[in-house]
Short mmCIF file of N, CA and C in Angstrom, two decimals:
data_model
loop_
_atom_site.label_atom_id
_atom_site.label_comp_id
_atom_site.label_asym_id
_atom_site.label_seq_id
_atom_site.Cartn_x
_atom_site.Cartn_y
_atom_site.Cartn_z
N LEU A 1 0.87 -1.17 0.02
CA LEU A 1 -0.03 -0.02 -0.03
C LEU A 1 0.96 1.23 -0.02
N SER A 2 0.48 2.23 -0.79
CA SER A 2 1.39 3.37 -0.94
C SER A 2 0.51 4.56 -1.62
N GLU A 3 1.05 5.63 -1.91
CA GLU A 3 0.54 6.82 -2.53
C GLU A 3 -0.87 7.17 -1.96
N CYS A 4 -0.85 7.68 -0.63
CA CYS A 4 -2.16 7.92 -0.07
C CYS A 4 -2.68 9.09 -0.53
N ALA A 5 -4.13 9.04 -0.65
CA ALA A 5 -4.93 10.40 -0.88
C ALA A 5 -5.76 10.59 0.46
N VAL A 6 -5.63 11.83 0.93
CA VAL A 6 -6.16 12.04 2.23
C VAL A 6 -6.90 13.33 2.21
N ILE A 7 -8.19 13.25 3.03
CA ILE A 7 -8.93 14.43 3.08
C ILE A 7 -9.75 14.39 4.45
N GLU A 8 -9.89 15.54 5.09
CA GLU A 8 -10.57 15.61 6.29
C GLU A 8 -12.14 15.65 5.98
N LEU A 9 -12.90 14.93 6.61
CA LEU A 9 -14.35 14.90 6.36
C LEU A 9 -15.07 16.16 7.03
N THR A 10 -15.94 16.69 6.25
CA THR A 10 -16.81 17.88 6.62
C THR A 10 -17.57 17.61 7.87
N GLY A 11 -17.59 18.52 8.76
CA GLY A 11 -18.44 18.52 9.95
C GLY A 11 -18.12 17.35 11.03
N LYS A 12 -16.81 16.74 10.78
CA LYS A 12 -16.51 15.78 11.69
C LYS A 12 -15.01 16.01 12.17
N PRO A 13 -14.89 16.88 13.12
CA PRO A 13 -13.55 17.22 13.63
C PRO A 13 -12.70 15.94 13.88
N GLY A 14 -11.51 15.86 13.29
CA GLY A 14 -10.56 14.75 13.54
C GLY A 14 -10.91 13.59 12.70
N HIS A 15 -11.84 13.60 11.88
CA HIS A 15 -12.08 12.38 11.04
C HIS A 15 -11.38 12.65 9.65
N VAL A 16 -10.41 11.78 9.40
CA VAL A 16 -9.47 11.76 8.29
C VAL A 16 -9.70 10.60 7.42
N PHE A 17 -10.08 10.72 6.23
CA PHE A 17 -10.29 9.61 5.25
C PHE A 17 -9.11 9.42 4.48
N MET A 18 -8.67 8.22 4.14
CA MET A 18 -7.53 7.97 3.34
C MET A 18 -7.94 6.91 2.31
N ALA A 19 -7.61 7.16 1.00
CA ALA A 19 -7.56 6.07 -0.04
C ALA A 19 -6.15 5.74 -0.43
N ILE A 20 -5.86 4.51 -0.63
CA ILE A 20 -4.57 4.12 -0.75
C ILE A 20 -4.39 3.10 -1.96
N ARG A 21 -3.35 3.34 -2.74
CA ARG A 21 -2.96 2.50 -3.81
C ARG A 21 -2.59 1.07 -3.26
N GLY A 22 -3.14 0.13 -4.00
CA GLY A 22 -2.76 -1.27 -3.68
C GLY A 22 -2.77 -2.06 -4.87
N GLY A 23 -1.96 -3.06 -5.03
CA GLY A 23 -1.89 -3.80 -6.25
C GLY A 23 -1.93 -5.34 -6.25
N ASN A 24 -1.92 -6.04 -7.35
CA ASN A 24 -1.94 -7.43 -7.39
C ASN A 24 -0.74 -7.90 -8.24
N GLU A 25 0.39 -7.17 -8.39
CA GLU A 25 1.34 -7.59 -9.23
C GLU A 25 2.00 -9.00 -9.05
N GLY A 26 1.97 -9.39 -7.80
CA GLY A 26 2.52 -10.62 -7.50
C GLY A 26 1.65 -11.92 -7.69
N ASP A 27 0.30 -11.57 -8.09
CA ASP A 27 -0.61 -12.65 -8.18
C ASP A 27 -0.45 -13.44 -9.50
N ARG A 28 -0.17 -14.72 -9.21
CA ARG A 28 0.16 -15.59 -10.42
C ARG A 28 -1.23 -16.42 -10.73
N THR A 29 -2.19 -16.30 -9.88
CA THR A 29 -3.58 -16.95 -10.13
C THR A 29 -4.49 -16.23 -11.09
N GLY A 30 -4.28 -14.94 -11.07
CA GLY A 30 -5.17 -14.17 -11.96
C GLY A 30 -6.62 -13.85 -11.17
N GLN A 31 -6.53 -14.14 -9.84
CA GLN A 31 -7.77 -14.03 -9.05
C GLN A 31 -7.76 -12.91 -8.20
N VAL A 32 -6.65 -12.17 -7.83
CA VAL A 32 -6.61 -11.19 -6.85
C VAL A 32 -7.00 -9.90 -7.53
N PRO A 33 -7.99 -9.27 -6.97
CA PRO A 33 -8.50 -7.97 -7.62
C PRO A 33 -7.53 -6.94 -7.48
N CYS A 34 -7.73 -5.78 -8.15
CA CYS A 34 -6.89 -4.74 -7.87
C CYS A 34 -7.64 -3.40 -7.86
N TRP A 35 -7.59 -2.83 -6.57
CA TRP A 35 -8.52 -1.65 -6.32
C TRP A 35 -7.81 -0.78 -5.41
N LYS A 36 -8.48 0.25 -5.15
CA LYS A 36 -7.85 1.21 -3.92
C LYS A 36 -8.50 0.68 -2.69
N TRP A 37 -7.68 0.98 -1.63
CA TRP A 37 -8.14 0.61 -0.29
C TRP A 37 -8.55 1.93 0.44
N LYS A 38 -9.45 1.82 1.53
CA LYS A 38 -9.84 2.94 2.26
C LYS A 38 -9.54 2.53 3.83
N THR A 39 -9.25 3.69 4.60
CA THR A 39 -9.14 3.60 5.97
C THR A 39 -9.67 4.86 6.56
N LEU A 40 -10.04 4.97 7.73
CA LEU A 40 -10.51 6.07 8.49
C LEU A 40 -9.79 6.29 9.74
N SER A 41 -9.54 7.52 10.16
CA SER A 41 -8.99 7.87 11.46
C SER A 41 -10.00 8.89 12.08
N THR A 42 -10.33 8.69 13.36
CA THR A 42 -11.32 9.55 14.06
C THR A 42 -10.44 10.30 15.08
N ASP A 43 -9.16 10.27 15.02
CA ASP A 43 -8.45 10.99 16.06
C ASP A 43 -7.31 11.73 15.38
N TYR A 44 -7.51 12.44 14.27
CA TYR A 44 -6.52 13.27 13.64
C TYR A 44 -5.42 12.43 13.11
N GLY A 45 -5.60 11.33 12.66
CA GLY A 45 -4.57 10.39 12.06
C GLY A 45 -3.58 9.71 12.96
N ARG A 46 -3.92 9.73 14.24
CA ARG A 46 -2.98 8.98 15.24
C ARG A 46 -3.25 7.46 15.01
N THR A 47 -4.51 6.95 14.84
CA THR A 47 -4.89 5.65 14.65
C THR A 47 -5.72 5.54 13.47
N TRP A 48 -5.68 4.38 12.77
CA TRP A 48 -6.48 4.13 11.59
C TRP A 48 -7.22 2.77 11.68
N SER A 49 -8.44 2.79 10.91
CA SER A 49 -9.29 1.43 10.89
C SER A 49 -8.56 0.50 9.98
N GLU A 50 -8.96 -0.75 10.09
CA GLU A 50 -8.31 -1.75 9.12
C GLU A 50 -8.67 -1.42 7.76
N PRO A 51 -7.71 -1.40 6.82
CA PRO A 51 -8.04 -1.09 5.42
C PRO A 51 -9.13 -2.07 4.84
N MET A 52 -9.91 -1.48 3.97
CA MET A 52 -11.02 -2.21 3.21
C MET A 52 -11.10 -1.72 1.88
N PRO A 53 -11.50 -2.41 0.94
CA PRO A 53 -11.67 -1.90 -0.52
C PRO A 53 -12.48 -0.55 -0.54
N LEU A 54 -11.99 0.44 -1.37
CA LEU A 54 -12.78 1.52 -1.58
C LEU A 54 -13.88 1.16 -2.68
N THR A 55 -15.04 1.45 -2.46
CA THR A 55 -16.14 0.99 -3.30
C THR A 55 -16.87 2.26 -3.69
N PHE A 56 -18.10 1.90 -4.46
CA PHE A 56 -19.07 2.93 -4.59
C PHE A 56 -19.85 3.07 -3.38
N SER A 57 -20.61 4.13 -3.26
CA SER A 57 -21.39 4.31 -1.91
C SER A 57 -22.42 3.33 -1.70
N ASP A 58 -22.78 2.53 -2.65
CA ASP A 58 -23.85 1.44 -2.47
C ASP A 58 -23.05 0.18 -2.08
N GLY A 59 -21.79 0.20 -1.98
CA GLY A 59 -20.90 -0.98 -1.61
C GLY A 59 -20.53 -1.80 -2.76
N ALA A 60 -20.86 -1.46 -3.96
CA ALA A 60 -20.39 -2.25 -5.22
C ALA A 60 -18.87 -1.88 -5.32
N PRO A 61 -18.10 -2.94 -5.67
CA PRO A 61 -16.64 -2.59 -5.92
C PRO A 61 -16.49 -2.07 -7.38
N PHE A 62 -15.30 -1.50 -7.42
CA PHE A 62 -14.71 -1.15 -8.83
C PHE A 62 -13.27 -1.44 -8.87
N TRP A 63 -12.82 -1.60 -9.96
CA TRP A 63 -11.35 -1.92 -10.33
C TRP A 63 -10.66 -0.61 -10.54
N SER A 64 -9.38 -0.56 -9.88
CA SER A 64 -8.53 0.53 -10.19
C SER A 64 -7.04 0.09 -10.23
N PRO A 65 -6.28 0.41 -11.10
CA PRO A 65 -4.86 0.03 -11.26
C PRO A 65 -4.11 0.54 -10.07
N THR A 66 -2.87 0.00 -10.03
CA THR A 66 -1.85 0.45 -9.02
C THR A 66 -1.34 1.73 -9.57
N ALA A 67 -1.99 2.86 -9.40
CA ALA A 67 -1.59 4.21 -9.83
C ALA A 67 -2.11 5.25 -8.84
N GLU A 68 -1.72 6.45 -9.03
CA GLU A 68 -2.03 7.58 -8.14
C GLU A 68 -3.51 7.82 -8.16
N SER A 69 -3.95 8.35 -7.05
CA SER A 69 -5.34 9.05 -7.02
C SER A 69 -5.22 10.13 -5.92
N ASN A 70 -6.29 10.95 -5.98
CA ASN A 70 -6.18 12.00 -4.91
C ASN A 70 -7.58 12.60 -4.64
N PHE A 71 -7.71 13.36 -3.59
CA PHE A 71 -8.97 14.05 -3.27
C PHE A 71 -8.82 15.53 -3.44
N ILE A 72 -9.85 16.26 -3.74
CA ILE A 72 -9.90 17.65 -3.73
C ILE A 72 -11.28 18.05 -3.27
N ARG A 73 -11.31 19.19 -2.52
CA ARG A 73 -12.63 19.69 -1.98
C ARG A 73 -12.91 20.95 -2.81
N SER A 74 -14.14 20.90 -3.36
CA SER A 74 -14.51 22.20 -4.10
C SER A 74 -14.77 23.40 -3.35
N THR A 75 -14.14 24.46 -3.76
CA THR A 75 -14.28 25.76 -3.00
C THR A 75 -15.67 26.25 -3.33
N ARG A 76 -16.34 25.74 -4.42
CA ARG A 76 -17.62 26.21 -4.74
C ARG A 76 -18.78 25.59 -3.97
N THR A 77 -18.71 24.20 -4.09
CA THR A 77 -19.86 23.34 -3.49
C THR A 77 -19.49 22.90 -2.04
N GLY A 78 -18.24 22.83 -1.63
CA GLY A 78 -17.81 22.26 -0.38
C GLY A 78 -17.75 20.63 -0.47
N LYS A 79 -18.07 20.10 -1.61
CA LYS A 79 -18.03 18.55 -1.76
C LYS A 79 -16.70 18.13 -1.93
N ALA A 80 -16.38 16.86 -1.56
CA ALA A 80 -15.10 16.33 -1.87
C ALA A 80 -15.27 15.47 -3.10
N TYR A 81 -14.12 15.47 -3.82
CA TYR A 81 -14.06 14.67 -5.08
C TYR A 81 -12.89 13.81 -5.08
N TRP A 82 -12.87 12.68 -5.75
CA TRP A 82 -11.80 11.68 -5.92
C TRP A 82 -11.40 11.78 -7.35
N ILE A 83 -10.19 11.83 -7.63
CA ILE A 83 -9.58 11.79 -9.00
C ILE A 83 -8.76 10.56 -9.10
N GLY A 84 -8.99 9.73 -10.08
CA GLY A 84 -8.17 8.56 -10.29
C GLY A 84 -8.69 7.70 -11.47
N ASN A 85 -8.24 6.56 -11.66
CA ASN A 85 -8.44 5.64 -12.66
C ASN A 85 -9.57 4.61 -12.23
N ILE A 86 -10.55 4.39 -12.95
CA ILE A 86 -11.52 3.24 -12.76
C ILE A 86 -11.39 2.43 -14.06
N SER A 87 -11.06 1.32 -13.82
CA SER A 87 -10.88 0.32 -15.09
C SER A 87 -12.10 -0.33 -15.49
N ARG A 88 -12.24 -0.62 -16.75
CA ARG A 88 -13.37 -1.54 -17.37
C ARG A 88 -13.02 -2.90 -17.23
N VAL A 89 -11.67 -3.30 -17.06
CA VAL A 89 -11.38 -4.62 -16.92
C VAL A 89 -10.42 -4.83 -15.64
N ARG A 90 -10.28 -6.05 -15.13
CA ARG A 90 -9.55 -6.23 -13.94
C ARG A 90 -8.00 -5.90 -14.31
N PRO A 91 -7.46 -4.92 -13.61
CA PRO A 91 -6.10 -4.53 -13.89
C PRO A 91 -5.14 -5.60 -13.49
N LYS A 92 -3.96 -5.64 -14.13
CA LYS A 92 -2.90 -6.44 -13.63
C LYS A 92 -1.78 -5.42 -13.27
N GLY A 93 -1.63 -5.27 -11.91
CA GLY A 93 -0.83 -4.27 -11.42
C GLY A 93 -1.14 -2.86 -11.82
N GLY A 94 -0.25 -2.13 -12.62
CA GLY A 94 -0.63 -0.69 -12.83
C GLY A 94 -1.25 -0.57 -14.32
N TRP A 95 -1.82 -1.55 -14.92
CA TRP A 95 -2.37 -1.43 -16.20
C TRP A 95 -3.73 -2.15 -16.22
N PRO A 96 -4.66 -1.49 -16.94
CA PRO A 96 -4.47 -0.21 -17.78
C PRO A 96 -4.67 0.97 -16.94
N ARG A 97 -4.04 2.07 -17.33
CA ARG A 97 -4.18 3.38 -16.57
C ARG A 97 -5.15 4.31 -17.31
N TYR A 98 -6.23 3.89 -17.72
CA TYR A 98 -7.24 4.65 -18.17
C TYR A 98 -8.61 4.08 -18.03
N PRO A 99 -9.70 4.73 -18.07
CA PRO A 99 -9.77 6.16 -18.12
C PRO A 99 -9.54 6.94 -16.83
N LEU A 100 -9.18 8.20 -16.85
CA LEU A 100 -9.03 9.07 -15.68
C LEU A 100 -10.39 9.67 -15.38
N VAL A 101 -10.88 9.43 -14.17
CA VAL A 101 -12.23 9.90 -13.82
C VAL A 101 -12.13 10.94 -12.53
N ILE A 102 -13.34 11.56 -12.43
CA ILE A 102 -13.56 12.32 -11.19
C ILE A 102 -14.88 11.84 -10.67
N ALA A 103 -15.03 11.73 -9.25
CA ALA A 103 -16.24 11.31 -8.82
C ALA A 103 -16.38 11.92 -7.37
N GLU A 104 -17.76 12.29 -6.94
CA GLU A 104 -17.95 12.84 -5.69
C GLU A 104 -17.86 11.70 -4.66
N LEU A 105 -17.11 12.09 -3.51
CA LEU A 105 -17.08 11.12 -2.34
C LEU A 105 -18.25 11.37 -1.49
N ASP A 106 -18.94 10.18 -1.21
CA ASP A 106 -20.11 10.28 -0.20
C ASP A 106 -19.48 10.27 1.17
N GLU A 107 -19.44 11.33 1.95
CA GLU A 107 -18.70 11.39 3.20
C GLU A 107 -19.37 10.62 4.18
N GLU A 108 -20.53 10.18 4.13
CA GLU A 108 -21.30 9.29 5.09
C GLU A 108 -20.85 7.88 4.89
N ALA A 109 -21.13 7.39 3.70
CA ALA A 109 -20.96 5.97 3.27
C ALA A 109 -19.46 5.60 2.94
N LEU A 110 -18.68 6.74 2.98
CA LEU A 110 -17.21 6.56 2.55
C LEU A 110 -16.90 5.81 1.28
N GLY A 111 -17.69 6.12 0.21
CA GLY A 111 -17.63 5.56 -1.11
C GLY A 111 -17.72 6.54 -2.20
N LEU A 112 -17.49 6.11 -3.36
CA LEU A 112 -17.80 7.08 -4.46
C LEU A 112 -19.20 7.12 -4.94
N ARG A 113 -19.83 8.19 -5.22
CA ARG A 113 -21.17 8.22 -5.71
C ARG A 113 -21.23 7.88 -7.20
N ARG A 114 -21.53 6.66 -7.46
CA ARG A 114 -21.61 6.10 -8.98
C ARG A 114 -22.13 7.08 -9.90
N GLU A 115 -23.29 7.77 -9.57
CA GLU A 115 -23.91 8.59 -10.54
C GLU A 115 -23.19 9.78 -10.81
N THR A 116 -22.12 10.10 -10.11
CA THR A 116 -21.23 11.33 -10.37
C THR A 116 -19.96 11.03 -11.15
N VAL A 117 -19.71 9.74 -11.36
CA VAL A 117 -18.42 9.34 -12.12
C VAL A 117 -18.42 10.12 -13.42
N THR A 118 -17.41 10.76 -13.72
CA THR A 118 -17.27 11.56 -14.91
C THR A 118 -15.90 11.34 -15.57
N VAL A 119 -15.80 10.89 -16.76
CA VAL A 119 -14.59 10.66 -17.45
C VAL A 119 -13.96 11.98 -17.86
N ILE A 120 -12.67 12.23 -17.36
CA ILE A 120 -11.89 13.26 -17.61
C ILE A 120 -11.24 13.13 -18.98
N ASP A 121 -10.51 11.96 -19.19
CA ASP A 121 -9.83 11.57 -20.53
C ASP A 121 -9.76 10.13 -20.39
N ASP A 122 -9.74 9.58 -21.69
CA ASP A 122 -9.71 8.11 -21.86
C ASP A 122 -8.83 7.92 -23.12
N ARG A 123 -8.46 6.66 -23.20
CA ARG A 123 -7.71 6.10 -24.48
C ARG A 123 -8.55 6.15 -25.67
N GLY A 124 -7.90 6.83 -26.74
CA GLY A 124 -8.50 6.78 -28.08
C GLY A 124 -8.14 5.84 -29.04
N PRO A 125 -8.65 5.74 -30.17
CA PRO A 125 -8.24 4.63 -31.07
C PRO A 125 -6.85 4.83 -31.67
N GLU A 126 -6.25 5.96 -31.54
CA GLU A 126 -4.87 6.15 -31.98
C GLU A 126 -3.87 5.92 -30.84
N ASP A 127 -4.35 5.74 -29.70
CA ASP A 127 -3.44 5.65 -28.52
C ASP A 127 -2.92 4.21 -28.34
N SER A 128 -1.81 4.14 -27.73
CA SER A 128 -1.17 2.80 -27.42
C SER A 128 -1.97 2.15 -26.28
N SER A 129 -2.00 0.71 -26.26
CA SER A 129 -2.79 0.07 -25.25
C SER A 129 -2.07 0.16 -23.94
N ASP A 130 -0.79 0.68 -23.93
CA ASP A 130 -0.14 0.82 -22.61
C ASP A 130 -0.07 2.33 -22.21
N MET A 131 -0.86 3.12 -22.79
CA MET A 131 -0.82 4.61 -22.46
C MET A 131 -1.19 4.78 -20.98
N GLN A 132 -0.74 5.90 -20.43
CA GLN A 132 -1.01 6.19 -19.15
C GLN A 132 -1.85 7.53 -18.97
N LEU A 133 -2.82 7.55 -18.15
CA LEU A 133 -3.61 8.68 -17.83
C LEU A 133 -3.69 8.77 -16.24
N SER A 134 -2.59 8.78 -15.71
CA SER A 134 -2.46 8.48 -14.22
C SER A 134 -1.47 9.59 -13.64
N THR A 135 -0.80 10.34 -14.34
CA THR A 135 0.20 11.41 -13.80
C THR A 135 -0.48 12.80 -13.89
N PHE A 136 -0.99 13.32 -12.80
CA PHE A 136 -1.72 14.58 -12.95
C PHE A 136 -1.52 15.34 -11.76
N SER A 137 -1.85 16.71 -11.87
CA SER A 137 -1.90 17.54 -10.74
C SER A 137 -3.16 18.28 -10.89
N PHE A 138 -3.60 19.02 -9.83
CA PHE A 138 -4.88 19.73 -9.84
C PHE A 138 -4.91 20.92 -9.02
N LEU A 139 -5.91 21.69 -9.06
CA LEU A 139 -6.16 22.82 -8.16
C LEU A 139 -7.63 23.21 -8.22
N ALA A 140 -8.11 24.02 -7.43
CA ALA A 140 -9.44 24.58 -7.36
C ALA A 140 -9.21 26.02 -7.78
N ASP A 141 -9.84 26.26 -8.85
CA ASP A 141 -9.80 27.79 -9.36
C ASP A 141 -10.78 28.65 -8.45
N ALA A 142 -10.04 29.68 -7.73
CA ALA A 142 -10.81 30.33 -6.76
C ALA A 142 -11.85 31.28 -7.46
N ALA A 143 -11.55 31.76 -8.66
CA ALA A 143 -12.39 32.71 -9.45
C ALA A 143 -13.70 31.96 -9.90
N THR A 144 -13.50 30.83 -10.57
CA THR A 144 -14.70 30.20 -11.04
C THR A 144 -15.38 29.03 -10.34
N GLY A 145 -14.57 28.37 -9.32
CA GLY A 145 -14.97 27.35 -8.40
C GLY A 145 -14.81 26.02 -9.13
N HIS A 146 -14.16 25.99 -10.42
CA HIS A 146 -14.02 24.84 -11.18
C HIS A 146 -12.65 24.12 -10.55
N ILE A 147 -12.73 22.79 -10.84
CA ILE A 147 -11.52 21.99 -10.58
C ILE A 147 -10.77 22.00 -11.81
N VAL A 148 -9.44 22.30 -11.72
CA VAL A 148 -8.53 22.31 -12.97
C VAL A 148 -7.59 21.01 -12.77
N VAL A 149 -7.56 20.24 -13.72
CA VAL A 149 -6.77 18.97 -13.76
C VAL A 149 -5.77 19.12 -14.91
N MET A 150 -4.40 19.12 -14.55
CA MET A 150 -3.39 19.04 -15.55
C MET A 150 -2.80 17.63 -15.64
N LEU A 151 -3.09 16.96 -16.88
CA LEU A 151 -2.79 15.51 -16.97
C LEU A 151 -1.67 15.42 -18.00
N ASN A 152 -0.73 14.59 -17.65
CA ASN A 152 0.28 14.22 -18.57
C ASN A 152 -0.18 13.00 -19.38
N ARG A 153 -0.50 13.14 -20.57
CA ARG A 153 -0.83 11.92 -21.51
C ARG A 153 0.49 11.20 -21.88
N MET A 154 0.68 10.06 -21.49
CA MET A 154 1.87 9.37 -21.81
C MET A 154 1.58 8.04 -22.62
N ARG A 155 2.38 7.93 -23.66
CA ARG A 155 2.23 6.87 -24.69
C ARG A 155 0.90 7.13 -25.40
N GLY A 156 0.43 8.25 -25.69
CA GLY A 156 -0.71 8.55 -26.39
C GLY A 156 -0.24 8.47 -28.04
N GLY A 157 -1.30 8.46 -28.93
CA GLY A 157 -0.94 8.31 -30.32
C GLY A 157 -0.30 9.53 -30.84
N PRO A 158 -0.07 9.56 -32.27
CA PRO A 158 0.47 10.74 -32.86
C PRO A 158 -0.15 11.98 -32.47
N GLY A 159 0.52 13.00 -31.97
CA GLY A 159 0.01 14.26 -31.53
C GLY A 159 -0.80 14.22 -30.38
N ALA A 160 -0.86 13.03 -29.70
CA ALA A 160 -1.82 12.92 -28.39
C ALA A 160 -1.04 12.85 -27.19
N GLU A 161 0.21 13.22 -27.08
CA GLU A 161 0.97 13.11 -25.92
C GLU A 161 1.30 14.60 -25.33
N GLY A 162 1.71 14.57 -24.16
CA GLY A 162 2.07 15.74 -23.47
C GLY A 162 0.94 16.19 -22.47
N GLN A 163 1.18 17.46 -21.93
CA GLN A 163 0.20 17.90 -20.84
C GLN A 163 -1.04 18.53 -21.50
N VAL A 164 -2.21 18.05 -20.94
CA VAL A 164 -3.47 18.53 -21.37
C VAL A 164 -4.25 19.16 -20.02
N THR A 165 -4.88 20.34 -20.15
CA THR A 165 -5.55 20.83 -18.98
C THR A 165 -7.00 20.64 -19.28
N TYR A 166 -7.69 20.27 -18.15
CA TYR A 166 -9.24 20.14 -18.14
C TYR A 166 -9.80 21.06 -17.02
N GLU A 167 -10.83 21.81 -17.36
CA GLU A 167 -11.43 22.59 -16.46
C GLU A 167 -12.78 21.90 -16.11
N ILE A 168 -13.09 21.46 -14.85
CA ILE A 168 -14.37 20.73 -14.59
C ILE A 168 -15.26 21.58 -13.74
N GLU A 169 -16.45 21.78 -14.13
CA GLU A 169 -17.43 22.55 -13.41
C GLU A 169 -18.14 21.43 -12.49
N VAL A 170 -18.14 21.68 -11.23
CA VAL A 170 -18.76 20.84 -10.27
C VAL A 170 -20.06 21.47 -9.75
N ARG A 171 -20.96 20.57 -9.36
CA ARG A 171 -22.35 21.12 -8.92
C ARG A 171 -22.73 20.55 -7.54
#
């Protein structure tokens, strides 16, 4: 477990939520899922709950490769959002690293609201099958309230590599 995404929960002093990268690289059976893990601290990070799979808010699991993810709180809505990869197929370690999505965190259920999952960028027909949409930075634009994601498209097709900026309006 590594590359922790951490956010303090609204209205719950001392409650810190963490999503953690975890992988299945050593799995020779093809049976070990690959997802993000979650844990909660209620004492400002001194102690943590046992890690469990990060799921949608209804408890349904989703696949996510061994890749970075992060949280951001909107300055406009006050809601927390998770940015990371949700895979259509069971990842093997860090692959595939697309699409890159954003989803609202349900701060009560401690899962992602499925209905808010929005694709930021995805592999196109000209892109390599081992392309990466997982190296990104982000900020909240104080003037507009939008979330701005700067994504490094790696191993994209002709003319589809380099940094791309997305401005996401949240509601």
